[in-house]
Short mmCIF file of C-alpha atoms and ligand atoms in Angstrom, two decimals:
data_model
loop_
_atom_site.label_atom_id
_atom_site.label_comp_id
_atom_site.label_asym_id
_atom_site.label_seq_id
_atom_site.Cartn_x
_atom_site.Cartn_y
_atom_site.Cartn_z
CA MET R 112 0.29 0.08 0.03
CA ALA R 113 1.27 3.54 -0.42
CA ALA R 114 0.08 6.97 0.06
CA VAL R 115 0.19 10.55 -0.84
CA THR R 116 -0.94 12.60 1.60
CA THR R 117 0.60 16.05 1.21
CA ASN R 118 -3.02 18.03 1.22
CA LEU R 119 -4.76 16.09 3.90
CA VAL R 120 -1.20 16.68 6.20
CA ALA R 121 -1.30 20.02 5.50
CA GLU R 122 -4.83 20.68 7.14
CA ALA R 123 -4.40 18.73 9.87
CA ALA R 124 -1.15 21.09 10.26
CA ARG R 125 -3.20 24.20 9.84
CA ARG R 126 -6.34 22.96 12.08
CA HIS R 127 -4.13 22.32 14.78
CA ASP R 128 -1.23 25.15 14.52
CA LEU R 129 1.37 22.25 14.83
CA TRP R 130 4.78 23.45 15.64
CA PRO R 131 7.63 21.45 12.85
CA THR R 132 8.01 18.64 14.49
CA VAL R 133 4.90 18.11 15.37
CA ALA R 134 3.37 18.34 12.07
CA ALA R 135 6.05 15.11 11.19
CA ALA R 136 4.95 13.30 13.82
CA LEU R 137 1.16 13.31 13.36
CA GLY R 138 1.43 13.80 9.62
CA ARG R 139 3.57 10.41 9.59
CA THR R 140 0.93 9.02 12.08
CA LEU R 141 -2.15 10.09 9.73
CA THR R 142 -0.41 8.44 6.85
CA GLY R 143 0.37 4.91 8.72
CA THR R 144 -2.99 4.80 10.04
CA LEU R 145 -4.78 5.38 6.28
CA LEU R 146 -2.32 2.31 5.66
CA LEU R 147 -3.06 0.17 7.92
CA ALA R 148 -7.13 1.00 7.66
CA SER R 149 -6.64 0.60 3.27
CA SER R 150 -7.96 -2.90 3.88
CA LEU R 151 -10.60 -1.76 6.22
CA LYS R 152 -14.61 -3.14 4.84
CA GLU R 153 -17.32 -0.27 4.11
CA LEU R 154 -18.09 0.00 8.12
CA ASP R 155 -14.52 -0.50 10.20
CA ARG R 156 -13.41 2.11 11.55
CA LEU R 157 -9.44 2.12 13.19
CA THR R 158 -8.00 3.84 16.04
CA VAL R 159 -4.65 4.32 16.26
CA GLN R 160 -3.20 5.29 19.93
CA ILE R 161 0.35 6.43 21.29
CA ILE R 162 0.66 7.07 24.83
CA SER R 163 3.75 8.39 25.08
CA ASP R 164 6.11 10.10 28.12
CA GLY R 165 7.57 12.98 25.72
CA GLN R 166 6.77 16.63 25.43
CA ILE R 167 3.98 15.35 22.71
CA GLY R 168 2.11 13.89 25.38
CA GLY R 169 -0.15 11.49 22.87
CA ILE R 170 -1.10 11.21 19.42
CA THR R 171 -4.95 9.86 18.40
CA THR R 172 -5.73 8.96 14.87
CA GLU R 173 -8.99 7.32 13.36
CA ALA R 174 -9.51 6.11 9.99
CA ASN R 175 -12.78 4.65 7.90
CA ALA R 176 -12.61 2.23 4.83
CA GLN R 177 -13.67 5.49 2.53
CA GLY R 178 -9.98 6.76 2.69
CA GLN R 179 -11.27 9.66 5.63
CA VAL R 180 -8.73 10.33 8.63
CA ARG R 181 -8.70 12.74 11.26
CA GLY R 182 -6.94 13.20 13.57
CA TYR R 183 -5.06 15.55 16.96
CA VAL R 184 -1.80 15.31 19.29
CA ARG R 185 -2.07 16.54 22.80
CA ASN R 186 0.41 19.50 23.03
CA PRO R 187 1.06 20.93 19.17
CA GLU R 188 3.94 22.84 20.78
CA ALA R 189 6.17 20.20 21.52
CA ASN R 190 9.54 20.87 19.85
CA ALA R 191 12.70 19.42 20.00
CA PRO R 192 16.25 20.12 17.98
CA TYR R 193 17.21 18.60 14.70
CA ASN R 194 18.92 14.92 15.78
CA GLU R 195 22.59 13.39 13.99
CA LYS R 196 21.27 13.19 10.50
CA GLY R 197 19.73 16.98 10.61
CA LYS R 198 16.23 15.64 10.80
CA PHE R 199 12.87 16.52 12.52
CA ASP R 200 13.79 14.38 15.79
CA VAL R 201 10.17 12.74 16.12
CA GLY R 202 11.49 10.25 18.63
CA ALA R 203 12.51 12.62 21.26
CA VAL R 204 9.03 14.47 21.00
CA VAL R 205 7.19 11.24 21.28
CA GLY R 206 9.49 9.57 24.14
CA LYS R 207 8.56 5.82 25.40
CA GLY R 208 5.44 4.54 25.53
CA MET R 209 2.43 2.26 24.04
CA PHE R 210 1.31 2.26 20.76
CA TYR R 211 -2.47 0.67 20.49
CA VAL R 212 -4.78 -0.32 17.53
CA THR R 213 -8.15 -0.59 17.66
CA HIS R 214 -10.42 -1.87 15.13
CA GLU R 215 -14.39 -1.26 15.75
CA SER R 216 -17.09 -1.72 13.15
CA GLY R 217 -20.85 -0.86 12.42
CA TYR R 218 -20.80 1.81 15.09
CA ASP R 219 -21.68 4.46 13.50
CA VAL R 220 -25.28 3.04 12.00
CA GLY R 221 -25.51 1.12 15.47
CA LEU R 222 -24.17 -2.26 15.05
CA TYR R 223 -22.03 -2.07 16.92
CA ARG R 224 -19.46 -5.50 18.04
CA ASP R 225 -16.71 -5.60 20.11
CA PRO R 226 -14.07 -3.91 19.38
CA TYR R 227 -10.72 -6.05 18.40
CA ARG R 228 -7.77 -4.14 20.62
CA GLY R 229 -3.78 -5.16 19.99
CA SER R 230 -0.93 -2.77 22.09
CA VAL R 231 3.04 -2.49 21.63
CA PRO R 232 5.12 -1.06 23.38
CA LEU R 233 6.84 2.27 21.38
CA VAL R 234 10.21 0.97 19.28
CA SER R 235 11.27 3.97 18.64
CA GLY R 236 8.37 6.90 18.23
CA GLU R 237 10.20 7.43 15.19
CA ILE R 238 6.16 6.41 13.85
CA ALA R 239 6.90 3.80 10.85
CA GLU R 240 9.11 1.70 12.97
CA ASP R 241 6.33 1.07 15.30
CA PHE R 242 3.50 0.74 12.99
CA ALA R 243 6.21 -2.04 11.52
CA PHE R 244 6.70 -3.71 14.96
CA TYR R 245 2.79 -3.35 15.87
CA LEU R 246 2.16 -6.07 12.50
CA LEU R 247 4.87 -8.15 13.56
CA LYS R 248 4.16 -8.22 16.96
CA SER R 249 0.42 -8.28 17.07
CA GLU R 250 -0.90 -9.10 13.90
CA GLN R 251 1.92 -11.62 12.66
CA ILE R 252 3.21 -9.20 9.51
CA PRO R 253 6.53 -8.83 8.52
CA SER R 254 6.25 -5.28 6.82
CA ALA R 255 8.47 -2.66 5.76
CA VAL R 256 6.57 0.35 6.79
CA MET R 257 8.12 4.21 5.39
CA LEU R 258 6.64 7.47 6.61
CA GLY R 259 7.87 10.38 5.47
CA VAL R 260 6.55 14.62 6.33
CA HIS R 261 8.63 17.23 4.33
CA LEU R 262 8.37 20.95 5.80
CA LEU R 263 9.44 23.91 4.67
CA PRO R 264 9.81 27.30 6.41
CA ASP R 265 6.72 29.48 4.81
CA VAL R 266 3.35 28.41 5.13
CA PRO R 267 2.07 26.09 3.28
CA TYR R 268 4.50 24.09 4.77
CA VAL R 269 4.18 21.14 3.91
CA SER R 270 5.48 20.39 1.12
CA ALA R 271 5.15 16.90 0.60
CA SER R 272 3.87 13.88 2.87
CA GLY R 273 3.39 10.32 2.45
CA GLY R 274 4.47 6.71 2.56
CA LEU R 275 4.23 3.17 2.13
CA MET R 276 3.70 -0.48 3.80
CA ILE R 277 4.83 -3.56 2.05
CA GLN R 278 3.47 -6.68 3.58
CA MET R 279 5.03 -10.48 3.69
CA MET R 280 2.45 -12.71 2.57
CA PRO R 281 2.66 -16.00 4.81
CA GLY R 282 5.33 -18.24 2.20
CA ALA R 283 7.35 -15.13 0.68
CA ASP R 284 10.15 -16.55 -0.45
CA GLU R 285 13.72 -15.79 0.54
CA ARG R 286 14.32 -13.70 -2.93
CA THR R 287 11.57 -12.25 -2.78
CA ILE R 288 12.25 -10.33 0.77
CA SER R 289 15.56 -9.35 -0.49
CA THR R 290 14.48 -8.29 -3.67
CA VAL R 291 12.61 -5.56 -1.83
CA GLU R 292 14.55 -4.98 0.49
CA THR R 293 17.73 -4.04 -1.66
CA SER R 294 15.40 -1.50 -3.64
CA LEU R 295 13.94 -0.30 -0.31
CA ASN R 296 17.93 0.93 0.77
CA ARG R 297 18.08 2.22 -2.67
CA MET R 298 14.74 3.96 -3.14
CA ARG R 299 15.06 7.73 -3.26
CA GLN R 300 13.45 9.23 -0.12
CA ALA R 301 9.06 9.30 -0.51
CA THR R 302 9.09 12.84 0.14
CA MET R 303 11.48 14.01 -2.57
CA MET R 304 9.61 11.92 -5.53
CA ILE R 305 6.09 13.44 -4.13
CA ARG R 306 7.73 16.76 -4.58
CA ASP R 307 8.58 15.67 -7.84
CA GLY R 308 5.46 14.55 -9.02
CA ALA R 309 4.97 11.41 -8.05
CA ARG R 310 1.87 9.25 -7.19
CA PRO R 311 1.52 5.99 -4.44
CA ALA R 312 1.80 3.90 -7.81
CA ASP R 313 5.47 5.36 -8.72
CA LEU R 314 6.50 5.33 -4.80
CA LEU R 315 5.27 1.35 -5.17
CA ARG R 316 7.27 0.83 -8.26
CA ALA R 317 10.56 2.17 -6.61
CA ALA R 318 10.19 0.07 -3.60
CA LEU R 319 9.53 -3.11 -5.19
CA GLY R 320 12.22 -3.18 -7.34
CA ASP R 321 11.84 -5.72 -9.92
CA LEU R 322 9.29 -7.10 -9.22
CA GLU R 323 5.90 -6.51 -11.17
CA PHE R 324 2.31 -5.87 -9.35
CA GLU R 325 -0.51 -5.10 -10.15
CA GLN R 326 -2.24 -1.88 -8.91
CA LEU R 327 -5.71 -3.70 -7.14
CA ASP R 328 -7.64 -0.07 -6.28
CA GLU R 329 -6.87 3.08 -5.73
CA LYS R 330 -8.85 6.19 -3.39
CA PRO R 331 -8.90 9.89 -2.61
CA VAL R 332 -7.89 10.32 1.05
CA SER R 333 -8.74 13.31 3.16
CA PHE R 334 -8.86 14.62 6.49
CA ASN R 335 -12.47 14.33 7.59
CA CYS R 336 -14.15 15.04 11.10
CA PRO R 337 -18.39 13.72 11.34
CA CYS R 338 -18.47 16.73 13.51
CA SER R 339 -20.96 19.11 13.64
CA TYR R 340 -23.07 21.17 15.82
CA GLU R 341 -26.22 19.20 15.31
CA ARG R 342 -23.95 16.74 16.95
CA VAL R 343 -22.82 18.99 19.44
CA CYS R 344 -26.55 20.28 20.67
CA SER R 345 -27.51 16.44 20.49
CA MET R 346 -24.49 15.62 22.90
CA ILE R 347 -25.13 19.09 25.06
CA SER R 348 -29.21 18.38 25.44
CA SER R 349 -27.72 14.80 26.99
CA ILE R 350 -26.25 16.89 30.07
CA ASP R 351 -27.07 17.04 33.31
CA ARG R 352 -30.00 19.57 33.74
CA ALA R 353 -28.57 21.53 36.88
CA GLU R 354 -25.47 21.92 34.54
CA LEU R 355 -27.34 23.39 31.41
CA GLU R 356 -28.88 26.05 33.91
CA SER R 357 -25.72 26.87 35.08
CA MET R 358 -24.22 26.97 31.34
CA LEU R 359 -26.77 29.45 30.69
CA LYS R 360 -27.40 31.57 33.82
CA VAL R 361 -23.47 32.10 34.37
CA ASP R 362 -21.69 31.10 31.50
CA LYS R 363 -24.87 32.61 28.85
CA GLY R 364 -24.42 29.95 26.11
CA ALA R 365 -21.13 26.96 25.30
CA VAL R 366 -18.65 26.71 24.25
CA MET R 367 -17.04 22.90 22.47
CA THR R 368 -14.06 22.66 20.42
CA CYS R 369 -13.78 18.53 18.40
CA HIS R 370 -10.02 17.64 19.66
CA PHE R 371 -10.20 15.51 16.25
CA CYS R 372 -10.64 18.40 14.18
CA ASN R 373 -9.94 21.83 16.52
CA GLU R 374 -13.44 22.97 15.13
CA THR R 375 -15.36 25.33 17.63
CA TYR R 376 -19.14 25.15 18.13
CA ARG R 377 -20.62 27.73 19.89
CA LEU R 378 -23.85 27.67 21.45
CA ASP R 379 -26.33 30.97 23.05
CA GLU R 380 -28.59 31.53 25.15
CA ALA R 381 -30.68 31.18 22.55
CA ALA R 382 -29.60 28.04 21.35
CA LEU R 383 -29.30 26.15 25.26
CA GLU R 384 -32.73 27.85 25.48
CA ASN R 385 -33.63 25.63 23.04
CA ILE R 386 -32.34 22.55 23.58
CA MET R 387 -34.03 22.81 27.71
CA SER R 388 -36.99 23.14 26.29
CA GLY R 389 -36.53 19.46 24.30
CA CYS R 390 -37.47 21.39 20.68
CA HIS R 391 -33.86 20.91 19.27
CA LYS R 392 -34.67 19.06 16.62
ZN1 ZN Z 155 -14.36 17.11 14.28
#
């Protein structure tokens, strides 16, 4: 699987006012989540959660089978000097912690089944390695994962983002594995290729070297959050009545911000009165 995610990572960075190292961290996680979600069925949803002791505090991303993804970090202003390779030190802002993956199905249509959850400790906090380690340990799939975000100092500063995930099928022979390893090592950086206009299939061609492959599917990807004013109203209508009255009398309204997309919803006094009288629909 391969993905070019420049626009959606730029949107995430803009929505959350991310500092550069955090933009790299969240961008890599959004891309990895989409790649992992590419095999989902129509009503499935996949959540990746990193809980760690670094400045960033944690990363949460969620993707569905339609190529839609959303996500946020605890601390958008985490920062670290460049690492010894002259790159954003994502591992330093992430720190040590755990990597969780949750598969859910049917949630949005009320056909809720028990979620499946897997977890592994973080390997390096560099994200791609952490996805690969999760796949190996929790799903027993040896994989190569590359995730990259390239930033420019000016706005819009996400100039390229994308990645790829190669999973070994059971019974893949040694020669195939070493061919892929060789071509992956020789491959130009994915973000450089994306800046030159590469599409996902071009990334796969470079990664797979001499191996022939067939493209099974292609779909658009986007940053998408299903939150809305109506959902906020219905959430507030379930709050305890005394608290609603205090919102109305003391705060003269309510303000709610969605973690996932940082959209702020303001409900004025009239809207709150409407909700309390039970006729907000
Ligand atoms: Zn939202």
